[in-house]
Amino acid sequence: MADAIDINDPANNEPQQLSRRAAKKAKRKQQKAEKKREALNDYLLSSSSGGSIAQQPPTDDAAAEKHNTSNNNTSSIVGGKASRARLARQHDIHLIALPQTNDTIKHDASDNKNHNSWQNHRPQGGAPILSQISPQHIQIVEYLETKEQQMRVQGRGVTMKERMVVAVDCHGSMDSDVAVDDIMVDNHNKKCGTNEYYCKLSRMNLRGNFTLISLTALVALPSPKEAQLSSVVSNTILHLDLSRNELWNISSDALEPLAPTLQTLDISRNWFESLPASIGTTLVALKELRATHNLLKPNALNENVLKGMNELALIDLRFNQKCGKKSLLESLQSTLGTKVEVKLTVTYPPPSPQPPSSNAATCPSLPSDKVGESPAVRDATLLRSQLEPWSTMALRRRLVADFGEKRTTDGRSWADEDVSRGQVMEQLLTLYREEASKKGNNIPLCRDGNGRAVVIVSGTLVDEAIRERVLHALREFWTSQSSSFTGNRERPSISAEHYMILCSPSMFDATSQNAAKAAIKLKKHEALWNLAHEAINSVDPIFASQYTAVAVTHNFEGSPHIDKQNTGPFYGFAVGDYEDGTGGIMVECSARVVAKVNTKNRMAKVDGRYPHWVGPYDSTRGDRYSLIYYRTDGNVEPIGPAVFTVPSDN
């Protein structure tokens, strides 16, 4: 038996020493947390009493209602597919999917109540929808569209005076024109009564839960005589197409009549976040399941249920954004075995990017998905670098709408997912080069080195006293912070010597660590924040009450990018001793028009949801400091023009 340890013996004090160290560590942690709480309380107190930091109210009235979705029709129109789906489920979680007539859709859209009004949703890279443009911006849009039309006709001919219509699915996403041609035939003639083996219920404006009631209402019986639906369906339907609707669930009672014979089920381009368990438990004869272009989540695929489907030979889960990990593909292949072909769009780990091209032709010898790992390393003077921020779907849309290219050389649609981004980009660059090389240019427009028209926009001149104080403050700030801010650590995807973001704590939950950190950082740089607010308030007091963050930069260069998290336009303001006429914000306004926005000593409003970058300037001969005011909170503003002042030609 071991000897007892005398805890009073000084030689045996190690456990007590450890306890004291742990207590000190806990005390320091508590003090740090209290410091964060005090900083946040100081901010909140300052906000309530009208203190200096609170010169910018946390949010506007619209932002304050961001959680009130009961009347949020704007999100359903201007938001993406995911936001519209989320909003619809919140309102109509138990909604039974029934067909809607065209008259019903038009009536609902006129009342602004129909969430199916995807026709009013401006897709990324799409042409402006004049009904969504504010009256004060109509003149700007008309100016830009006139310039675009002039360039388009010159490059493609009079047949392209108007943009070509792009085929879209029921979410506003670009769709294969082959699929559209196929459904041009009246859906009622394609139902089960006409074709015993194929039941096509795509594009029927179905929203919600697909149930037996839905099936009864939709499936045309082969004869007017009374018949049991189950006996008719079970002996006839082999293929069921429910694609291009807004479904988020399928009940087992709708599938039971189909179970003995159904071999193919297509639920692509819907709003499914999970694969309905009823598919695996009911459809014993199913061989193919197609669920592309949904909102599927990796943990909601019901792998064990799928494993029990003995006849399954193909499951297509491509183009589900959250199901892009290679590990998920490997897990599904392991679970389902080699007898099942699994299709998945793998985005992580991402493929190795090609090195940035220095070729003036802007097109590498072999098509690749992307050139350069981030905007920071791309040459902003090259057209390809300026196009890289666009999504692949936006580039596909541009080929069809703006260049009239409907098909590849081998006859495939540019909307075909098998046509890679690299192929789309290569074709676009080829067409741009063809237009730039055409002779007989009689349009008096300044052009960039890539053949696109450049129009000039000047921001609002900021009061001289304010801009001198801003310049002095930024010079002092970055000089004093040069040791602690080594390089650009806060946004490394952007090329800048220094880059810092100041966020309002009102963006975060008041009890969160993020809010406390933002409050501490803002308190530390309170003087700079207040000076920046004074500058924007002198130009646009309304926007000064709405922005939620300020980017403070030093020698920002190039870096074509899109600010995907912005909920509206931003303001840019630059000061410094860099050369006049250089270092402006370049922003793409349309396929063939780029605006050069002068922000030196000026405050200019730009929509960062278009590709934009900083124009060339010589940073060795002068420094460029800038303040970028933007908003990532509150309701999303519909995308209008890229600039908010009528441009000029010179």
Short mmCIF file of N, CA and C in Angstrom, two decimals, residues 136-282:
data_model
loop_
_atom_site.label_atom_id
_atom_site.label_comp_id
_atom_site.label_asym_id
_atom_site.label_seq_id
_atom_site.Cartn_x
_atom_site.Cartn_y
_atom_site.Cartn_z
N GLN A 136 -35.15 58.45 -60.75
CA GLN A 136 -34.00 59.34 -60.87
C GLN A 136 -32.82 58.69 -61.57
N HIS A 137 -32.90 57.36 -61.79
CA HIS A 137 -31.79 56.66 -62.45
C HIS A 137 -32.10 56.27 -63.89
N ILE A 138 -33.32 56.56 -64.35
CA ILE A 138 -33.71 56.18 -65.70
C ILE A 138 -32.78 56.79 -66.74
N GLN A 139 -32.44 58.06 -66.57
CA GLN A 139 -31.59 58.74 -67.55
C GLN A 139 -30.21 58.09 -67.62
N ILE A 140 -29.69 57.66 -66.47
CA ILE A 140 -28.38 56.99 -66.45
C ILE A 140 -28.44 55.67 -67.20
N VAL A 141 -29.48 54.89 -66.92
CA VAL A 141 -29.63 53.58 -67.57
C VAL A 141 -29.81 53.75 -69.08
N GLU A 142 -30.60 54.72 -69.48
CA GLU A 142 -30.81 54.94 -70.92
C GLU A 142 -29.51 55.34 -71.61
N TYR A 143 -28.70 56.18 -70.95
CA TYR A 143 -27.41 56.57 -71.52
C TYR A 143 -26.52 55.34 -71.71
N LEU A 144 -26.40 54.54 -70.67
CA LEU A 144 -25.53 53.37 -70.73
C LEU A 144 -26.02 52.35 -71.74
N GLU A 145 -27.34 52.15 -71.79
CA GLU A 145 -27.90 51.18 -72.73
C GLU A 145 -27.72 51.65 -74.17
N THR A 146 -27.81 52.97 -74.41
CA THR A 146 -27.57 53.49 -75.76
C THR A 146 -26.15 53.21 -76.21
N LYS A 147 -25.19 53.44 -75.30
CA LYS A 147 -23.79 53.17 -75.62
C LYS A 147 -23.58 51.69 -75.88
N GLU A 148 -24.17 50.85 -75.05
CA GLU A 148 -24.03 49.40 -75.22
C GLU A 148 -24.61 48.97 -76.56
N GLN A 149 -25.77 49.52 -76.91
CA GLN A 149 -26.41 49.15 -78.18
C GLN A 149 -25.55 49.57 -79.37
N GLN A 150 -24.96 50.77 -79.30
CA GLN A 150 -24.08 51.22 -80.38
C GLN A 150 -22.91 50.26 -80.57
N MET A 151 -22.30 49.88 -79.47
CA MET A 151 -21.15 48.97 -79.54
C MET A 151 -21.58 47.59 -80.03
N ARG A 152 -22.75 47.14 -79.60
CA ARG A 152 -23.22 45.80 -79.98
C ARG A 152 -23.52 45.74 -81.47
N VAL A 153 -24.20 46.76 -81.99
CA VAL A 153 -24.53 46.78 -83.42
C VAL A 153 -23.26 46.87 -84.25
N GLN A 154 -22.32 47.68 -83.81
CA GLN A 154 -21.06 47.80 -84.55
C GLN A 154 -20.32 46.47 -84.58
N GLY A 155 -20.35 45.74 -83.47
CA GLY A 155 -19.59 44.49 -83.39
C GLY A 155 -20.30 43.29 -83.97
N ARG A 156 -21.65 43.23 -83.82
CA ARG A 156 -22.38 42.02 -84.22
C ARG A 156 -23.34 42.24 -85.38
N GLY A 157 -23.59 43.51 -85.74
CA GLY A 157 -24.52 43.77 -86.83
C GLY A 157 -25.89 44.20 -86.33
N VAL A 158 -26.73 44.66 -87.28
CA VAL A 158 -28.04 45.20 -86.91
C VAL A 158 -28.97 44.13 -86.36
N THR A 159 -28.69 42.87 -86.64
CA THR A 159 -29.54 41.81 -86.09
C THR A 159 -29.44 41.73 -84.57
N MET A 160 -28.40 42.33 -84.02
CA MET A 160 -28.24 42.34 -82.57
C MET A 160 -28.52 43.72 -81.98
N LYS A 161 -29.41 44.47 -82.65
CA LYS A 161 -29.78 45.77 -82.10
C LYS A 161 -30.39 45.60 -80.71
N GLU A 162 -31.16 44.55 -80.53
CA GLU A 162 -31.70 44.21 -79.22
C GLU A 162 -31.02 42.94 -78.72
N ARG A 163 -30.90 42.83 -77.43
CA ARG A 163 -30.30 41.61 -76.86
C ARG A 163 -31.15 40.40 -77.19
N MET A 164 -30.48 39.28 -77.36
CA MET A 164 -31.19 38.03 -77.61
C MET A 164 -31.85 37.55 -76.32
N VAL A 165 -33.04 37.01 -76.44
CA VAL A 165 -33.75 36.50 -75.28
C VAL A 165 -33.05 35.25 -74.76
N VAL A 166 -32.84 35.19 -73.45
CA VAL A 166 -32.17 34.05 -72.84
C VAL A 166 -33.21 33.15 -72.18
N ALA A 167 -33.15 31.87 -72.53
CA ALA A 167 -34.06 30.92 -71.92
C ALA A 167 -33.73 30.76 -70.43
N VAL A 168 -34.76 30.83 -69.58
CA VAL A 168 -34.56 30.70 -68.13
C VAL A 168 -35.52 29.67 -67.57
N ASP A 169 -35.14 29.13 -66.41
CA ASP A 169 -36.06 28.23 -65.73
C ASP A 169 -36.96 29.05 -64.81
N CYS A 170 -37.75 28.38 -63.98
CA CYS A 170 -38.74 29.08 -63.17
C CYS A 170 -38.12 29.79 -61.98
N HIS A 171 -36.79 29.80 -61.87
CA HIS A 171 -36.12 30.57 -60.83
C HIS A 171 -35.39 31.77 -61.41
N GLY A 172 -35.48 31.95 -62.73
CA GLY A 172 -34.75 33.03 -63.36
C GLY A 172 -33.34 32.64 -63.74
N SER A 173 -32.96 31.37 -63.51
CA SER A 173 -31.62 30.90 -63.87
C SER A 173 -31.61 30.47 -65.34
N MET A 174 -30.47 30.68 -65.99
CA MET A 174 -30.35 30.32 -67.39
C MET A 174 -30.59 28.83 -67.58
N ASP A 175 -31.40 28.50 -68.57
CA ASP A 175 -31.75 27.11 -68.83
C ASP A 175 -31.39 26.78 -70.26
N SER A 176 -31.23 25.51 -70.52
CA SER A 176 -30.91 25.07 -71.87
C SER A 176 -32.08 25.36 -72.79
N ASP A 177 -31.80 25.96 -73.95
CA ASP A 177 -32.88 26.26 -74.89
C ASP A 177 -33.48 24.98 -75.44
N VAL A 178 -32.74 23.88 -75.37
CA VAL A 178 -33.29 22.59 -75.80
C VAL A 178 -34.44 22.20 -74.89
N ALA A 179 -34.23 22.39 -73.58
CA ALA A 179 -35.29 22.07 -72.63
C ALA A 179 -36.50 22.96 -72.84
N VAL A 180 -36.26 24.23 -73.16
CA VAL A 180 -37.37 25.14 -73.37
C VAL A 180 -38.15 24.77 -74.62
N ASP A 181 -37.43 24.43 -75.70
CA ASP A 181 -38.11 24.01 -76.91
C ASP A 181 -38.97 22.78 -76.64
N ASP A 182 -38.49 21.92 -75.78
CA ASP A 182 -39.20 20.69 -75.47
C ASP A 182 -40.51 20.97 -74.74
N ILE A 183 -40.50 21.97 -73.87
CA ILE A 183 -41.72 22.23 -73.11
C ILE A 183 -42.61 23.27 -73.79
N MET A 184 -42.22 23.73 -74.99
CA MET A 184 -43.09 24.65 -75.69
C MET A 184 -44.40 23.97 -76.05
N VAL A 185 -44.36 22.64 -76.24
CA VAL A 185 -45.59 21.89 -76.45
C VAL A 185 -46.42 22.00 -75.18
N ASP A 186 -47.71 22.15 -75.34
CA ASP A 186 -48.59 22.30 -74.18
C ASP A 186 -48.38 21.14 -73.22
N ASN A 187 -48.15 21.48 -71.96
CA ASN A 187 -47.91 20.45 -70.96
C ASN A 187 -49.06 19.45 -70.88
N HIS A 188 -50.26 19.91 -71.17
CA HIS A 188 -51.40 19.00 -71.05
C HIS A 188 -51.31 17.88 -72.09
N ASN A 189 -50.66 18.13 -73.21
CA ASN A 189 -50.50 17.10 -74.22
C ASN A 189 -49.35 16.15 -73.89
N LYS A 190 -48.56 16.50 -72.87
CA LYS A 190 -47.43 15.67 -72.51
C LYS A 190 -47.72 14.85 -71.25
N LYS A 191 -48.95 14.97 -70.73
CA LYS A 191 -49.26 14.29 -69.48
C LYS A 191 -49.46 12.80 -69.70
N CYS A 192 -49.74 12.16 -68.60
CA CYS A 192 -49.77 10.69 -68.62
C CYS A 192 -50.87 10.14 -69.50
N GLY A 193 -51.95 10.92 -69.68
CA GLY A 193 -53.03 10.42 -70.51
C GLY A 193 -52.61 10.26 -71.96
N THR A 194 -51.66 11.10 -72.44
CA THR A 194 -51.21 11.03 -73.82
C THR A 194 -50.04 10.06 -73.97
N ASN A 195 -49.15 10.08 -73.01
CA ASN A 195 -47.98 9.21 -73.06
C ASN A 195 -48.02 8.30 -71.84
N GLU A 196 -48.22 7.02 -72.07
CA GLU A 196 -48.41 6.10 -70.97
C GLU A 196 -47.18 5.96 -70.09
N TYR A 197 -46.02 6.25 -70.63
CA TYR A 197 -44.80 5.96 -69.89
C TYR A 197 -44.12 7.20 -69.32
N TYR A 198 -44.44 8.36 -69.84
CA TYR A 198 -43.73 9.57 -69.44
C TYR A 198 -44.71 10.61 -68.92
N CYS A 199 -44.54 11.02 -67.69
CA CYS A 199 -45.41 12.03 -67.09
C CYS A 199 -44.58 13.29 -66.84
N LYS A 200 -44.85 14.33 -67.63
CA LYS A 200 -44.06 15.56 -67.55
C LYS A 200 -44.88 16.63 -66.83
N LEU A 201 -44.42 16.99 -65.63
CA LEU A 201 -45.09 18.01 -64.83
C LEU A 201 -44.13 19.15 -64.50
N SER A 202 -43.15 19.37 -65.38
CA SER A 202 -42.22 20.48 -65.15
C SER A 202 -42.88 21.79 -65.55
N ARG A 203 -42.39 22.89 -64.96
CA ARG A 203 -42.89 24.23 -65.26
C ARG A 203 -44.39 24.35 -65.08
N MET A 204 -44.89 23.75 -64.02
CA MET A 204 -46.33 23.83 -63.73
C MET A 204 -46.62 24.80 -62.59
N ASN A 205 -45.62 25.61 -62.22
CA ASN A 205 -45.78 26.58 -61.13
C ASN A 205 -46.22 25.91 -59.83
N LEU A 206 -45.67 24.73 -59.57
CA LEU A 206 -45.99 23.99 -58.35
C LEU A 206 -45.11 24.49 -57.22
N ARG A 207 -45.71 24.81 -56.11
CA ARG A 207 -44.95 25.28 -54.95
C ARG A 207 -45.42 24.55 -53.71
N GLY A 208 -44.42 24.06 -52.92
CA GLY A 208 -44.74 23.47 -51.63
C GLY A 208 -44.53 21.98 -51.59
N ASN A 209 -45.50 21.27 -51.00
CA ASN A 209 -45.43 19.82 -50.80
C ASN A 209 -46.21 19.10 -51.89
N PHE A 210 -45.53 18.21 -52.59
CA PHE A 210 -46.20 17.43 -53.63
C PHE A 210 -46.86 16.23 -52.96
N THR A 211 -48.19 16.19 -52.99
CA THR A 211 -48.95 15.16 -52.29
C THR A 211 -49.83 14.41 -53.28
N LEU A 212 -50.61 13.47 -52.76
CA LEU A 212 -51.57 12.74 -53.59
C LEU A 212 -52.60 13.69 -54.19
N ILE A 213 -52.95 14.74 -53.43
CA ILE A 213 -53.88 15.74 -53.96
C ILE A 213 -53.27 16.42 -55.17
N SER A 214 -51.98 16.73 -55.10
CA SER A 214 -51.29 17.35 -56.23
C SER A 214 -51.34 16.44 -57.45
N LEU A 215 -51.03 15.17 -57.24
CA LEU A 215 -51.00 14.22 -58.34
C LEU A 215 -52.38 14.05 -58.96
N THR A 216 -53.40 14.00 -58.12
CA THR A 216 -54.77 13.84 -58.61
C THR A 216 -55.18 15.03 -59.47
N ALA A 217 -54.78 16.21 -59.06
CA ALA A 217 -55.15 17.42 -59.79
C ALA A 217 -54.40 17.56 -61.10
N LEU A 218 -53.23 16.96 -61.20
CA LEU A 218 -52.36 17.20 -62.35
C LEU A 218 -52.42 16.12 -63.41
N VAL A 219 -52.55 14.87 -63.00
CA VAL A 219 -52.46 13.76 -63.96
C VAL A 219 -53.77 13.60 -64.70
N ALA A 220 -53.72 13.68 -66.01
CA ALA A 220 -54.90 13.50 -66.84
C ALA A 220 -55.17 12.02 -67.03
N LEU A 221 -56.38 11.56 -66.72
CA LEU A 221 -56.71 10.14 -66.86
C LEU A 221 -56.89 9.80 -68.34
N PRO A 222 -56.61 8.56 -68.73
CA PRO A 222 -56.65 8.19 -70.15
C PRO A 222 -58.04 8.18 -70.75
N SER A 223 -59.06 8.19 -69.93
CA SER A 223 -60.42 8.20 -70.47
C SER A 223 -61.32 8.97 -69.51
N PRO A 224 -62.44 9.48 -70.00
CA PRO A 224 -63.33 10.24 -69.12
C PRO A 224 -64.07 9.37 -68.12
N LYS A 225 -63.97 8.07 -68.27
CA LYS A 225 -64.67 7.18 -67.35
C LYS A 225 -64.03 7.24 -65.97
N GLU A 226 -64.86 7.01 -64.96
CA GLU A 226 -64.35 6.99 -63.60
C GLU A 226 -63.37 5.83 -63.45
N ALA A 227 -62.26 6.09 -62.79
CA ALA A 227 -61.26 5.05 -62.57
C ALA A 227 -60.46 5.39 -61.33
N GLN A 228 -59.99 4.38 -60.68
CA GLN A 228 -59.15 4.60 -59.52
C GLN A 228 -57.78 5.09 -59.99
N LEU A 229 -57.35 6.23 -59.45
CA LEU A 229 -56.07 6.81 -59.85
C LEU A 229 -54.93 5.82 -59.63
N SER A 230 -54.95 5.14 -58.49
CA SER A 230 -53.84 4.25 -58.17
C SER A 230 -53.69 3.15 -59.20
N SER A 231 -54.79 2.58 -59.67
CA SER A 231 -54.69 1.48 -60.64
C SER A 231 -54.20 1.97 -61.99
N VAL A 232 -54.62 3.21 -62.38
CA VAL A 232 -54.18 3.75 -63.66
C VAL A 232 -52.69 4.08 -63.62
N VAL A 233 -52.30 4.83 -62.57
CA VAL A 233 -50.93 5.29 -62.48
C VAL A 233 -49.95 4.14 -62.33
N SER A 234 -50.28 3.20 -61.47
CA SER A 234 -49.32 2.14 -61.17
C SER A 234 -48.99 1.30 -62.38
N ASN A 235 -49.87 1.29 -63.38
CA ASN A 235 -49.62 0.46 -64.55
C ASN A 235 -49.08 1.23 -65.75
N THR A 236 -48.92 2.55 -65.60
CA THR A 236 -48.56 3.34 -66.78
C THR A 236 -47.27 4.14 -66.63
N ILE A 237 -47.05 4.81 -65.51
CA ILE A 237 -45.96 5.77 -65.43
C ILE A 237 -44.63 5.09 -65.10
N LEU A 238 -43.67 5.29 -66.00
CA LEU A 238 -42.31 4.82 -65.75
C LEU A 238 -41.37 5.98 -65.41
N HIS A 239 -41.67 7.17 -65.94
CA HIS A 239 -40.80 8.33 -65.76
C HIS A 239 -41.63 9.53 -65.32
N LEU A 240 -41.24 10.15 -64.21
CA LEU A 240 -41.96 11.30 -63.67
C LEU A 240 -41.01 12.49 -63.61
N ASP A 241 -41.38 13.58 -64.28
CA ASP A 241 -40.56 14.80 -64.33
C ASP A 241 -41.26 15.90 -63.54
N LEU A 242 -40.70 16.24 -62.37
CA LEU A 242 -41.22 17.32 -61.53
C LEU A 242 -40.26 18.51 -61.51
N SER A 243 -39.36 18.56 -62.47
CA SER A 243 -38.33 19.59 -62.46
C SER A 243 -38.91 20.97 -62.76
N ARG A 244 -38.10 22.01 -62.45
CA ARG A 244 -38.43 23.40 -62.77
C ARG A 244 -39.74 23.85 -62.12
N ASN A 245 -39.90 23.50 -60.87
CA ASN A 245 -40.99 23.99 -60.04
C ASN A 245 -40.40 24.61 -58.78
N GLU A 246 -41.19 24.74 -57.73
CA GLU A 246 -40.71 25.28 -56.47
C GLU A 246 -41.17 24.36 -55.33
N LEU A 247 -40.83 23.10 -55.48
CA LEU A 247 -41.21 22.08 -54.51
C LEU A 247 -40.12 21.95 -53.45
N TRP A 248 -40.54 21.65 -52.22
CA TRP A 248 -39.55 21.38 -51.16
C TRP A 248 -39.81 20.09 -50.41
N ASN A 249 -40.87 19.34 -50.83
CA ASN A 249 -41.10 18.04 -50.21
C ASN A 249 -42.01 17.20 -51.10
N ILE A 250 -41.87 15.89 -50.99
CA ILE A 250 -42.76 14.96 -51.67
C ILE A 250 -43.26 13.97 -50.62
N SER A 251 -44.56 13.88 -50.46
CA SER A 251 -45.12 12.99 -49.45
C SER A 251 -45.18 11.56 -49.98
N SER A 252 -45.19 10.62 -49.06
CA SER A 252 -45.19 9.20 -49.46
C SER A 252 -46.49 8.81 -50.14
N ASP A 253 -47.62 9.47 -49.79
CA ASP A 253 -48.89 9.08 -50.41
C ASP A 253 -48.93 9.41 -51.90
N ALA A 254 -48.11 10.43 -52.31
CA ALA A 254 -48.05 10.75 -53.74
C ALA A 254 -47.22 9.74 -54.51
N LEU A 255 -46.30 9.06 -53.83
CA LEU A 255 -45.41 8.12 -54.51
C LEU A 255 -45.90 6.69 -54.46
N GLU A 256 -46.76 6.37 -53.51
CA GLU A 256 -47.22 4.98 -53.37
C GLU A 256 -47.88 4.43 -54.63
N PRO A 257 -48.75 5.22 -55.33
CA PRO A 257 -49.34 4.68 -56.56
C PRO A 257 -48.31 4.43 -57.66
N LEU A 258 -47.15 5.10 -57.57
CA LEU A 258 -46.12 4.98 -58.60
C LEU A 258 -45.09 3.90 -58.29
N ALA A 259 -45.10 3.42 -57.06
CA ALA A 259 -44.01 2.58 -56.56
C ALA A 259 -43.69 1.36 -57.42
N PRO A 260 -44.69 0.60 -57.91
CA PRO A 260 -44.35 -0.65 -58.60
C PRO A 260 -43.57 -0.46 -59.90
N THR A 261 -43.78 0.68 -60.59
CA THR A 261 -43.21 0.81 -61.94
C THR A 261 -42.27 1.98 -62.15
N LEU A 262 -42.32 3.00 -61.30
CA LEU A 262 -41.54 4.21 -61.58
C LEU A 262 -40.05 3.91 -61.59
N GLN A 263 -39.38 4.27 -62.69
CA GLN A 263 -37.95 4.00 -62.85
C GLN A 263 -37.09 5.26 -62.80
N THR A 264 -37.67 6.40 -63.21
CA THR A 264 -36.91 7.65 -63.25
C THR A 264 -37.71 8.76 -62.59
N LEU A 265 -37.05 9.48 -61.67
CA LEU A 265 -37.68 10.63 -61.00
C LEU A 265 -36.75 11.83 -61.15
N ASP A 266 -37.27 12.91 -61.71
CA ASP A 266 -36.49 14.13 -61.91
C ASP A 266 -37.08 15.25 -61.05
N ILE A 267 -36.33 15.67 -60.01
CA ILE A 267 -36.78 16.78 -59.15
C ILE A 267 -35.79 17.94 -59.24
N SER A 268 -35.10 18.05 -60.37
CA SER A 268 -34.09 19.10 -60.56
C SER A 268 -34.74 20.48 -60.56
N ARG A 269 -33.91 21.50 -60.22
CA ARG A 269 -34.32 22.90 -60.25
C ARG A 269 -35.58 23.14 -59.43
N ASN A 270 -35.54 22.68 -58.18
CA ASN A 270 -36.59 22.94 -57.21
C ASN A 270 -35.98 23.55 -55.97
N TRP A 271 -36.67 23.44 -54.84
CA TRP A 271 -36.21 24.07 -53.59
C TRP A 271 -35.96 23.04 -52.49
N PHE A 272 -35.55 21.86 -52.86
CA PHE A 272 -35.32 20.80 -51.86
C PHE A 272 -34.04 21.08 -51.07
N GLU A 273 -34.16 21.11 -49.74
CA GLU A 273 -32.98 21.19 -48.88
C GLU A 273 -32.53 19.79 -48.46
N SER A 274 -33.42 18.82 -48.56
CA SER A 274 -33.09 17.44 -48.23
C SER A 274 -33.78 16.52 -49.22
N LEU A 275 -33.21 15.36 -49.43
CA LEU A 275 -33.87 14.37 -50.27
C LEU A 275 -35.01 13.75 -49.47
N PRO A 276 -36.23 13.82 -49.97
CA PRO A 276 -37.36 13.25 -49.21
C PRO A 276 -37.12 11.77 -48.91
N ALA A 277 -37.28 11.41 -47.65
CA ALA A 277 -37.10 10.00 -47.26
C ALA A 277 -38.10 9.10 -47.96
N SER A 278 -39.25 9.67 -48.36
CA SER A 278 -40.28 8.88 -49.03
C SER A 278 -39.78 8.28 -50.34
N ILE A 279 -38.79 8.90 -50.96
CA ILE A 279 -38.25 8.37 -52.22
C ILE A 279 -37.61 7.01 -51.98
N GLY A 280 -36.79 6.94 -50.94
CA GLY A 280 -36.09 5.69 -50.67
C GLY A 280 -36.96 4.60 -50.10
N THR A 281 -37.94 4.99 -49.31
CA THR A 281 -38.77 3.98 -48.64
C THR A 281 -39.93 3.50 -49.51
N THR A 282 -40.28 4.25 -50.54
CA THR A 282 -41.48 3.92 -51.33
C THR A 282 -41.14 3.41 -52.73
#
